[in-house]
mmCIF file of C-alpha atoms in Angstrom:
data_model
loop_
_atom_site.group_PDB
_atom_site.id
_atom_site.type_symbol
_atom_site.label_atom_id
_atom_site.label_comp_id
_atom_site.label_asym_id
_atom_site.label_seq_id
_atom_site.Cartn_x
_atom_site.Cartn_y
_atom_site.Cartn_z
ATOM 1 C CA UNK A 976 0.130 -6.525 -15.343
ATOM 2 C CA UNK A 977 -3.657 -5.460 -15.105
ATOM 3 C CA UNK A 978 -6.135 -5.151 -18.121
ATOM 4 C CA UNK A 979 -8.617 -1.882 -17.683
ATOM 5 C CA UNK A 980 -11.469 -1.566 -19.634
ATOM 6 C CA UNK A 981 -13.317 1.477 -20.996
ATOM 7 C CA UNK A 982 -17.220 0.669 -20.268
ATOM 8 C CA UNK A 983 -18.457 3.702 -21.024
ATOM 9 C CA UNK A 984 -20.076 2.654 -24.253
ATOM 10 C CA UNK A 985 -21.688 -0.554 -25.196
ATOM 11 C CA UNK A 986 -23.702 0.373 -28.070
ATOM 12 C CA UNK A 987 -20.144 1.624 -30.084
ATOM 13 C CA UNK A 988 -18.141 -1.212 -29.445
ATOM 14 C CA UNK A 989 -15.767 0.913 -27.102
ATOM 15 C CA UNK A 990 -16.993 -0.969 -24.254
ATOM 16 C CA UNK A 991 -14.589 -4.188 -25.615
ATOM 17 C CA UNK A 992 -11.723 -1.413 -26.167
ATOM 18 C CA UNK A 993 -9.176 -1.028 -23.174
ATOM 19 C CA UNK A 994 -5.461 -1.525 -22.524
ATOM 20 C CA UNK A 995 -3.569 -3.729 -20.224
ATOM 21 C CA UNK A 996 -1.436 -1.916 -17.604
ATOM 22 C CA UNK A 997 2.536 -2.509 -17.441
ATOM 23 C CA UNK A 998 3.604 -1.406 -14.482
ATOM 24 C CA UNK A 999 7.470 -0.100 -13.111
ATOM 25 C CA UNK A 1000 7.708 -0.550 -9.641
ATOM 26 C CA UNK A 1001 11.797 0.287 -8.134
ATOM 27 C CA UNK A 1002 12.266 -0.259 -4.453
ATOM 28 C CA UNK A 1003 8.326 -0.604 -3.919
ATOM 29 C CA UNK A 1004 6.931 2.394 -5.522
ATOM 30 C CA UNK A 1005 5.649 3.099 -8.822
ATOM 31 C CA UNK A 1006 7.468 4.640 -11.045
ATOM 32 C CA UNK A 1007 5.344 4.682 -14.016
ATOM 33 C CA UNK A 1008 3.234 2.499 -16.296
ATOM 34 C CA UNK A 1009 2.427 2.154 -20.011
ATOM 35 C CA UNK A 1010 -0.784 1.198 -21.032
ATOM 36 C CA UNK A 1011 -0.484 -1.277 -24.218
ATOM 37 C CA UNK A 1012 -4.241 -0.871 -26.297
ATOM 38 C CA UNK A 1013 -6.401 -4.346 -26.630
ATOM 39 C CA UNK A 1014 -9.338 -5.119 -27.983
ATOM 40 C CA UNK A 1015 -11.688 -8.379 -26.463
ATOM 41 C CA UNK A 1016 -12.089 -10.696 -28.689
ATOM 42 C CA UNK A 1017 -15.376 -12.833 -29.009
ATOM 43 C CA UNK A 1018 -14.153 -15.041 -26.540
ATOM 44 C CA UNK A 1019 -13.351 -11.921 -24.077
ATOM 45 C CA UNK A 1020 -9.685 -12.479 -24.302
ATOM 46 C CA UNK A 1021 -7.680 -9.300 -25.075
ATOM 47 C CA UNK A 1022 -6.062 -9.083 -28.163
ATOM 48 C CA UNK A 1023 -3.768 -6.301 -29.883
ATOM 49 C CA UNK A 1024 -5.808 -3.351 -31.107
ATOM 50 C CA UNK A 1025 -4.949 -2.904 -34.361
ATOM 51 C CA UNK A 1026 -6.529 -0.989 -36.394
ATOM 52 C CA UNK A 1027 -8.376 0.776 -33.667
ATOM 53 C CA UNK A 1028 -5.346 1.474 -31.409
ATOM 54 C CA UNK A 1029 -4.786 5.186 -31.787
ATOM 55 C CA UNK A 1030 -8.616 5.990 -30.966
ATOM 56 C CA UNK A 1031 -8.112 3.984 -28.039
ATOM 57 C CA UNK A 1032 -5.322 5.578 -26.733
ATOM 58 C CA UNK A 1033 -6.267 8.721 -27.519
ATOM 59 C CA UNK A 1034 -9.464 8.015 -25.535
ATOM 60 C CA UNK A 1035 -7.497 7.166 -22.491
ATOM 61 C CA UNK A 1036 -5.112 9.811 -22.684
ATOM 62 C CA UNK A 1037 -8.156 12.761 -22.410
ATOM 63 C CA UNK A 1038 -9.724 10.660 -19.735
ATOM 64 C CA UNK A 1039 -5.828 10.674 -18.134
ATOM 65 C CA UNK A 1040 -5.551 14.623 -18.441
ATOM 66 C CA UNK A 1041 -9.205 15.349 -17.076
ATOM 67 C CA UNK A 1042 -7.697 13.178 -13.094
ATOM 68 C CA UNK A 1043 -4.461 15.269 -13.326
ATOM 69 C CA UNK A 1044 -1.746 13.304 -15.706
ATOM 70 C CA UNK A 1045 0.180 14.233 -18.324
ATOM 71 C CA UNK A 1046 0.041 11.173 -20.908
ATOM 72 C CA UNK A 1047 2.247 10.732 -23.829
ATOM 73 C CA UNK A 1048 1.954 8.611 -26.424
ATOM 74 C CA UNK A 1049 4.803 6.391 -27.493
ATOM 75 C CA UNK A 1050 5.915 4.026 -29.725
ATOM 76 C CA UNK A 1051 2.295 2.713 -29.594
ATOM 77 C CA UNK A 1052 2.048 2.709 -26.087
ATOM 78 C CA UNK A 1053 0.267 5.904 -23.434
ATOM 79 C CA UNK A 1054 2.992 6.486 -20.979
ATOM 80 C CA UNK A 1055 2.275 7.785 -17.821
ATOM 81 C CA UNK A 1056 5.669 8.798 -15.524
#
C-alpha cells in the first residue's frame, strides 16, 4: 500500500486530500490498483474522506484520463485495471 497526495493546492485544503494506493500484483506484475480517498488529519495521519470523498476522486480520476487511463469509480473506490 502507498498513500499519494494531491499538492497542487494549499490555499483550498486539497493539498491534505489524496488516496492511498491498493495495489494487485499476480505473478509479479500489476494488475491493477484502487485508490481508497483520505484526508490528513491534523496530526498528518490519513483518515477516511468522508464527506469530501467524491470531489477527491473525481479529482484524481481527470488527472488519471489526462496520462492515458481509463478510471472508474466504484463502490467508493477509483479503479484503475
Amino acid at each position: 500500500m502507498a498513500t499519494v497526495y494531491d499538492l497542487t493546492s494549499i490555499t483550498t485544503g486539497e493539498a491534505r486530500e489524496g488516496a492511498v494506493v491498493v495495489a494487485e500484483v499476480r505473478g509479479g506484475a500489476l494488475r491493477g490498483a484502487r485508490l481508497r480517498p483520505v484526508a490528513l488529519d491534523e496530526r498528518g495521519e490519513p483518515r477516511p474522506a468522508g464527506a469530501r470523498a467524491a470531489a477527491i476522486l473525481e479529482r484524481v480520476a481527470a488527472q488519471s484520463r489526462r496520462l492515458g487511463t481509463a478510471p472508474v469509480v466504484e463502490g467508493g473506490e477509483l479503479v484503475l485495471v
